Amino acid sequence: MSGVIVDCAIYKGGHRTPGPADFSDALAEARRDGDAFLWIGLHEPTPEEFSLVSGEFGLHPLAVEDALTAHQRPKLEVYDDSLFLVLKPCTYDDATSSVSTEELMVFVGDSFVVTVRHGEGQALAEVRRRLEEAPKVLAHGPCAVLYAVGDATVDHYIDVAAELQVDLDQLEEEVFAPDGADAKNTASRVYGFKRQVLEFRRATQPLVEPMRRLAEAGVPYVSPRSRPFFRDVSDHLARVTEQVEGLDRLLTDILGAHLTQVGVRQNDDMRKISAWAAIAAVPTLIAGVYGMNFDHMPELHTRYGYPVVLVGMLMVCAVLYRFFRKRDWL
C-alpha cells in the first residue's frame, strides 16, 4: 500500500497535524477529535489494495467499483455514508496539440476524504500544498478538499480552452489565407481538431450539473459556508462550457467555409477547362471537316486555302479567348 498511498494526513483547525502512520488509526483519531478529518490520496490502486481502504471507510460498493474501473463520466453520487464525485482533469500537449484526460474520484464522508487518481497527469500534491497554505479554507473540513480539487480541475479547463482557442485562430488564418490552404490536409485537420474539442467537451459538460448541485442546499457533507465557493467554481465552469460550445460552432463554420472554397475552386477549374475545350474545338472541327478526303469539296484546290484556314482558326480562337477573359473564365 505504501506505493499506492501518495499522501495521508490529519487536518485539524485548518492545519496539518502529526498522526498515526496507519490510516485506520488516523481515521479513528480524527473522528475522536470531532473537529479534524483525514485526507488520504491514492494513485491507481488495485482491487485488493483498495478493498482495505473501502472497508475501513465504509465506502459504497458501487462507488468502489466506479473508482477501480475508471472510464466514468463526471458525476456526483450521494450515498448513505459518503459523497462520491468523479472528475476528468484535462491537460494540453503543445508538441502534439492534443487534449488528454485522466480521472479523479473523490470520496467525502464523516471526518475523511479519499482521492483516487487514474492517469499520469497533474498530481494533487500542488492542490494539497495550496490548501495547507490557506488554513481558513481548510478549516471548512472535508468539503474544502472537495472544493479545492474541483477548483483546480476547472482552472486547468480554462488553460486548455485558451490553448485550443489559439490553435483555432491559427487554423482559421490558414484556411482563409489569400493563397489558400492545402485542401487535402485542411479537412482532416479540422476533423482532428473537432475530436480534441469533443474529448474536452466530454470532460466539461457533464460536470456542470454536479457543480450546480454542490452549490445548492441539500447535499450532505457540504456546509452552508462552503456553498459560495462551489458557486464560484460553477460560474467558471459555465464560462468554460460556453467557450467549448463556441469552439465547436466555429470549427463547424470553418469546415463549411473550407468545403465551399473547395467547391468554388472546382467550379473555376471546370470553367477554365470548358473554355479551353471550346477554343480547341474550333480548329478541331475545321481540320476534321477538311480531313475527310472527299474528291469534291469546296475550296479544296484553292491556292491560298491552307493559310486562309489557319488564319481563320487563329482569329476565331483569339475571339473566343477574349470573350472568356471578359467573363473571367480564364
Coordinates of C-alpha atoms in Angstrom, one line a residue:
M1 CA 0.0 0.0 0.0
S2 CA 2.9 2.4 0.5
G3 CA 3.4 2.8 -3.2
V4 CA -0.3 3.4 -3.8
I5 CA -0.9 5.9 -0.9
V6 CA 0.5 9.2 -2.2
D7 CA -0.1 11.1 1.0
C8 CA -2.1 10.6 4.2
A9 CA -2.5 13.3 6.8
I10 CA -4.9 14.6 9.6
Y11 CA -6.0 18.2 9.4
K12 CA -7.3 20.0 12.5
G13 CA -8.5 23.6 12.5
G14 CA -7.1 24.1 9.0
H15 CA -3.6 22.8 9.9
R16 CA -1.8 19.6 9.2
T17 CA -1.1 17.7 12.4
P18 CA 1.1 14.6 13.1
G19 CA -0.8 11.4 13.4
P20 CA -0.5 7.6 13.3
A21 CA 1.2 6.1 10.3
D22 CA -1.6 3.6 9.9
F23 CA -4.7 5.1 8.2
S24 CA -7.1 3.1 10.3
D25 CA -5.7 4.6 13.5
A26 CA -5.5 8.0 11.9
L27 CA -9.2 7.8 10.9
A28 CA -10.2 6.8 14.5
E29 CA -8.1 9.7 15.9
A30 CA -9.8 12.2 13.5
R31 CA -13.2 11.0 14.5
R32 CA -12.4 11.1 18.2
D33 CA -11.4 14.7 17.9
G34 CA -14.6 15.8 16.2
D35 CA -13.0 18.9 14.5
A36 CA -10.5 17.0 12.4
F37 CA -10.5 14.9 9.3
L38 CA -8.2 12.5 7.4
W39 CA -7.2 13.0 3.8
I40 CA -5.7 10.0 2.1
G41 CA -4.6 10.1 -1.6
L42 CA -4.3 7.0 -3.7
H43 CA -2.9 6.5 -7.2
E44 CA -4.3 3.7 -9.4
P45 CA -4.9 1.2 -6.5
T46 CA -5.6 -2.5 -7.3
P47 CA -8.9 -4.1 -6.1
E48 CA -7.0 -5.8 -3.3
E49 CA -5.3 -2.6 -2.2
F50 CA -8.5 -0.5 -2.4
S51 CA -10.6 -3.1 -0.5
L52 CA -8.6 -2.3 2.6
V53 CA -9.4 1.4 2.3
S54 CA -13.0 0.9 1.3
G55 CA -13.7 -1.5 4.1
E56 CA -12.2 0.8 6.7
F57 CA -14.0 3.9 5.4
G58 CA -17.3 2.2 4.7
L59 CA -17.4 3.2 1.0
H60 CA -20.4 2.1 -1.1
P61 CA -19.7 -0.9 -3.3
L62 CA -21.0 0.8 -6.4
A63 CA -18.7 3.8 -5.9
V64 CA -15.8 1.5 -5.2
E65 CA -16.5 -0.3 -8.5
D66 CA -16.5 3.0 -10.4
A67 CA -13.3 4.2 -8.7
L68 CA -11.5 1.0 -9.7
T69 CA -12.9 0.7 -13.2
A70 CA -12.4 4.3 -14.2
H71 CA -13.7 5.4 -17.6
Q72 CA -16.5 7.2 -15.9
R73 CA -18.4 10.3 -16.8
P74 CA -18.1 13.3 -14.4
K75 CA -20.9 12.8 -11.9
L76 CA -22.0 13.3 -8.3
E77 CA -23.5 10.4 -6.3
V78 CA -24.9 10.7 -2.8
Y79 CA -24.8 7.6 -0.6
D80 CA -25.8 7.0 3.0
D81 CA -22.3 7.3 4.4
S82 CA -20.4 9.2 1.8
L83 CA -20.4 11.6 -1.2
F84 CA -18.8 10.4 -4.4
L85 CA -17.6 12.9 -7.1
V86 CA -16.0 11.9 -10.4
L87 CA -13.8 14.5 -12.2
K88 CA -11.9 14.3 -15.5
P89 CA -8.9 16.6 -15.3
C90 CA -7.5 17.7 -18.7
T91 CA -4.1 18.6 -19.9
Y92 CA -2.9 20.1 -23.2
D93 CA 0.2 18.8 -25.0
D94 CA 1.9 21.6 -27.0
A95 CA 4.0 19.1 -29.0
T96 CA 1.0 17.3 -30.4
S97 CA -1.6 20.0 -30.0
S98 CA -3.9 17.4 -28.3
V99 CA -6.0 17.2 -25.2
S100 CA -5.6 14.2 -22.8
T101 CA -7.8 13.4 -19.9
E102 CA -7.3 11.4 -16.7
E103 CA -9.8 10.5 -14.0
L104 CA -10.1 11.6 -10.4
M105 CA -12.5 10.3 -7.8
V106 CA -13.2 12.0 -4.5
F107 CA -15.0 10.3 -1.6
V108 CA -16.2 12.6 1.2
G109 CA -17.6 11.2 4.4
D110 CA -17.6 11.5 8.2
S111 CA -14.2 13.0 9.0
F112 CA -12.5 11.7 5.9
V113 CA -11.6 12.5 2.3
V114 CA -10.3 9.8 -0.1
T115 CA -9.0 10.8 -3.5
V116 CA -8.3 8.2 -6.2
R117 CA -6.4 9.3 -9.2
H118 CA -6.0 7.4 -12.6
G119 CA -3.5 8.6 -15.2
E120 CA -0.1 10.3 -15.3
G121 CA -1.3 13.9 -15.5
Q122 CA -1.1 16.6 -12.8
A123 CA -1.0 15.2 -9.3
L124 CA -2.8 16.5 -6.3
A125 CA 0.3 17.5 -4.4
E126 CA 0.0 21.1 -5.6
V127 CA -3.6 21.2 -4.5
R128 CA -2.8 19.9 -1.1
R129 CA 0.1 22.4 -0.7
R130 CA -2.2 25.3 -1.7
L131 CA -4.8 24.2 0.8
E132 CA -2.3 23.8 3.6
E133 CA -1.2 27.4 2.9
A134 CA -4.9 28.5 3.3
P135 CA -5.9 27.3 6.7
K136 CA -9.1 29.4 6.7
V137 CA -10.4 27.4 3.7
L138 CA -9.1 24.1 5.0
A139 CA -10.9 24.8 8.3
H140 CA -14.2 24.1 6.4
G141 CA -13.4 20.4 6.7
P142 CA -13.6 17.7 4.1
C143 CA -15.7 19.8 1.7
A144 CA -12.8 22.2 1.5
V145 CA -10.8 19.4 -0.2
L146 CA -13.7 18.8 -2.5
Y147 CA -13.8 22.4 -3.4
A148 CA -10.1 22.7 -3.9
V149 CA -9.9 19.6 -6.2
G150 CA -12.9 20.9 -8.3
D151 CA -11.4 24.4 -8.5
A152 CA -8.0 23.1 -9.6
T153 CA -9.7 20.9 -12.3
V154 CA -11.8 23.8 -13.6
D155 CA -8.7 26.1 -13.6
H156 CA -7.0 23.6 -15.9
Y157 CA -10.0 23.5 -18.1
I158 CA -9.6 27.3 -18.5
D159 CA -6.0 26.9 -19.5
V160 CA -6.8 24.1 -22.0
A161 CA -9.6 26.2 -23.5
A162 CA -7.2 29.1 -24.0
E163 CA -4.7 26.8 -25.8
L164 CA -7.4 25.4 -28.1
Q165 CA -8.6 28.9 -28.9
V166 CA -5.0 29.8 -30.0
D167 CA -4.9 26.7 -32.2
L168 CA -8.3 27.5 -33.7
D169 CA -7.2 31.1 -34.6
Q170 CA -4.1 29.7 -36.4
L171 CA -6.2 27.2 -38.3
E172 CA -8.7 29.9 -39.2
E173 CA -5.9 32.1 -40.6
E174 CA -4.5 29.3 -42.7
V175 CA -7.9 28.3 -44.1
F176 CA -8.8 31.9 -45.1
A177 CA -5.3 32.9 -46.2
P178 CA -5.2 34.6 -49.7
D179 CA -3.1 31.7 -51.2
G180 CA -5.5 29.2 -49.6
A181 CA -4.6 26.1 -47.6
D182 CA -3.8 22.5 -48.6
A183 CA -7.2 21.2 -49.4
K184 CA -6.3 17.6 -48.8
N185 CA -5.0 18.3 -45.3
T186 CA -7.3 21.0 -44.1
A187 CA -10.4 18.9 -43.8
S188 CA -8.6 16.2 -41.9
R189 CA -7.0 18.8 -39.6
V190 CA -10.5 20.3 -38.9
Y191 CA -11.9 16.9 -38.1
G192 CA -8.9 16.1 -35.9
F193 CA -9.4 19.4 -34.1
K194 CA -13.1 18.6 -33.6
R195 CA -12.2 15.3 -32.0
Q196 CA -10.0 17.2 -29.5
V197 CA -12.8 19.6 -28.7
L198 CA -15.2 16.6 -28.3
E199 CA -12.8 15.0 -25.9
F200 CA -12.6 18.2 -23.9
R201 CA -16.4 18.6 -24.0
R202 CA -16.9 15.1 -22.6
A203 CA -14.9 16.2 -19.5
T204 CA -16.5 19.6 -19.0
Q205 CA -20.2 19.4 -20.0
P206 CA -21.2 16.6 -17.6
L207 CA -19.6 18.3 -14.7
V208 CA -22.0 21.3 -14.9
E209 CA -24.8 19.5 -13.1
P210 CA -22.7 18.1 -10.2
M211 CA -21.2 21.6 -9.5
R212 CA -24.6 23.2 -9.6
R213 CA -25.8 20.6 -7.0
L214 CA -22.8 21.2 -4.7
A215 CA -23.6 25.0 -4.8
E216 CA -27.2 24.4 -3.7
A217 CA -28.6 23.2 -0.4
G218 CA -29.4 19.6 0.4
V219 CA -26.1 17.9 -0.4
P220 CA -24.7 16.1 2.7
Y221 CA -21.1 16.8 3.9
V222 CA -21.2 20.3 2.3
S223 CA -21.6 23.0 4.9
P224 CA -23.6 26.2 4.1
R225 CA -20.5 28.2 4.5
S226 CA -18.9 26.3 1.6
R227 CA -21.6 26.8 -1.0
P228 CA -20.3 30.2 -2.2
F229 CA -17.0 28.5 -3.1
F230 CA -18.8 25.9 -5.2
R231 CA -20.9 28.6 -6.8
D232 CA -17.6 30.3 -7.9
V233 CA -16.4 27.1 -9.4
S234 CA -19.7 26.5 -11.1
D235 CA -19.5 30.0 -12.7
H236 CA -16.1 29.4 -14.0
L237 CA -17.2 26.0 -15.4
A238 CA -20.1 27.6 -17.1
R239 CA -17.8 30.0 -18.9
V240 CA -15.6 27.1 -20.0
T241 CA -18.6 25.2 -21.4
E242 CA -19.7 28.3 -23.3
Q243 CA -16.2 28.6 -24.8
V244 CA -16.2 24.9 -25.8
E245 CA -19.6 25.4 -27.5
G246 CA -18.2 28.4 -29.3
L247 CA -15.1 26.4 -30.4
D248 CA -17.3 23.6 -31.8
R249 CA -19.5 26.1 -33.7
L250 CA -16.5 27.9 -35.1
L251 CA -15.0 24.6 -36.3
T252 CA -18.2 23.7 -38.0
D253 CA -18.3 27.1 -39.7
I254 CA -14.6 26.8 -40.7
L255 CA -15.2 23.3 -42.2
G256 CA -18.3 24.5 -44.1
A257 CA -16.4 27.6 -45.4
H258 CA -13.5 25.3 -46.5
L259 CA -15.8 23.0 -48.3
T260 CA -17.4 26.0 -50.0
Q261 CA -13.9 27.2 -51.1
V262 CA -13.1 23.8 -52.5
G263 CA -16.4 23.8 -54.5
V264 CA -15.7 27.3 -55.8
R265 CA -12.1 26.3 -56.9
Q266 CA -13.5 23.2 -58.6
N267 CA -16.1 25.4 -60.4
D268 CA -13.3 27.7 -61.5
D269 CA -11.2 24.8 -62.7
M270 CA -14.2 23.4 -64.7
R271 CA -14.9 26.8 -66.3
K272 CA -11.3 27.1 -67.4
I273 CA -11.3 23.5 -68.8
S274 CA -14.5 24.2 -70.6
A275 CA -13.2 27.5 -72.0
W276 CA -10.0 25.9 -73.3
A277 CA -12.0 22.9 -74.7
A278 CA -14.3 25.4 -76.6
I279 CA -11.3 27.2 -78.1
A280 CA -9.7 23.9 -79.1
A281 CA -13.0 22.7 -80.6
V282 CA -12.9 25.3 -83.4
P283 CA -9.7 24.2 -85.2
T284 CA -10.5 20.6 -84.4
L285 CA -13.8 21.0 -86.2
I286 CA -12.4 22.7 -89.2
A287 CA -9.5 20.3 -89.5
G288 CA -11.8 17.4 -89.1
V289 CA -14.1 18.6 -92.0
Y290 CA -11.2 19.1 -94.4
G291 CA -9.6 15.9 -93.4
M292 CA -12.4 13.7 -94.7
N293 CA -10.5 13.1 -98.1
F294 CA -13.5 13.6 -100.4
D295 CA -12.6 14.5 -104.0
H296 CA -15.3 17.1 -104.5
M297 CA -15.0 19.6 -101.6
P298 CA -15.3 23.4 -102.0
E299 CA -12.1 25.4 -101.8
L300 CA -10.1 22.1 -101.8
H301 CA -7.8 23.2 -104.6
T302 CA -7.7 26.9 -103.8
R303 CA -4.1 28.1 -103.9
Y304 CA -4.3 30.2 -100.7
G305 CA -6.8 27.9 -98.9
Y306 CA -4.3 26.5 -96.3
P307 CA -3.0 29.8 -95.0
V308 CA -6.5 31.3 -95.0
V309 CA -7.9 28.4 -93.0
L310 CA -5.0 28.7 -90.5
V311 CA -5.5 32.4 -90.1
G312 CA -9.3 31.9 -89.7
M313 CA -8.7 29.3 -87.0
L314 CA -6.4 31.7 -85.1
M315 CA -8.8 34.6 -85.4
V316 CA -11.8 32.5 -84.1
C317 CA -9.6 31.2 -81.2
A318 CA -8.5 34.8 -80.4
V319 CA -12.1 36.0 -80.3
L320 CA -13.1 33.1 -78.1
Y321 CA -10.2 33.7 -75.8
R322 CA -11.0 37.4 -75.4
F323 CA -14.7 36.5 -74.8
F324 CA -13.8 34.1 -72.0
R325 CA -11.3 36.5 -70.5
K326 CA -14.1 39.1 -70.2
R327 CA -16.3 36.6 -68.5
D328 CA -13.4 35.7 -66.0
W329 CA -13.4 32.1 -67.2
L330 CA -9.7 32.4 -68.0

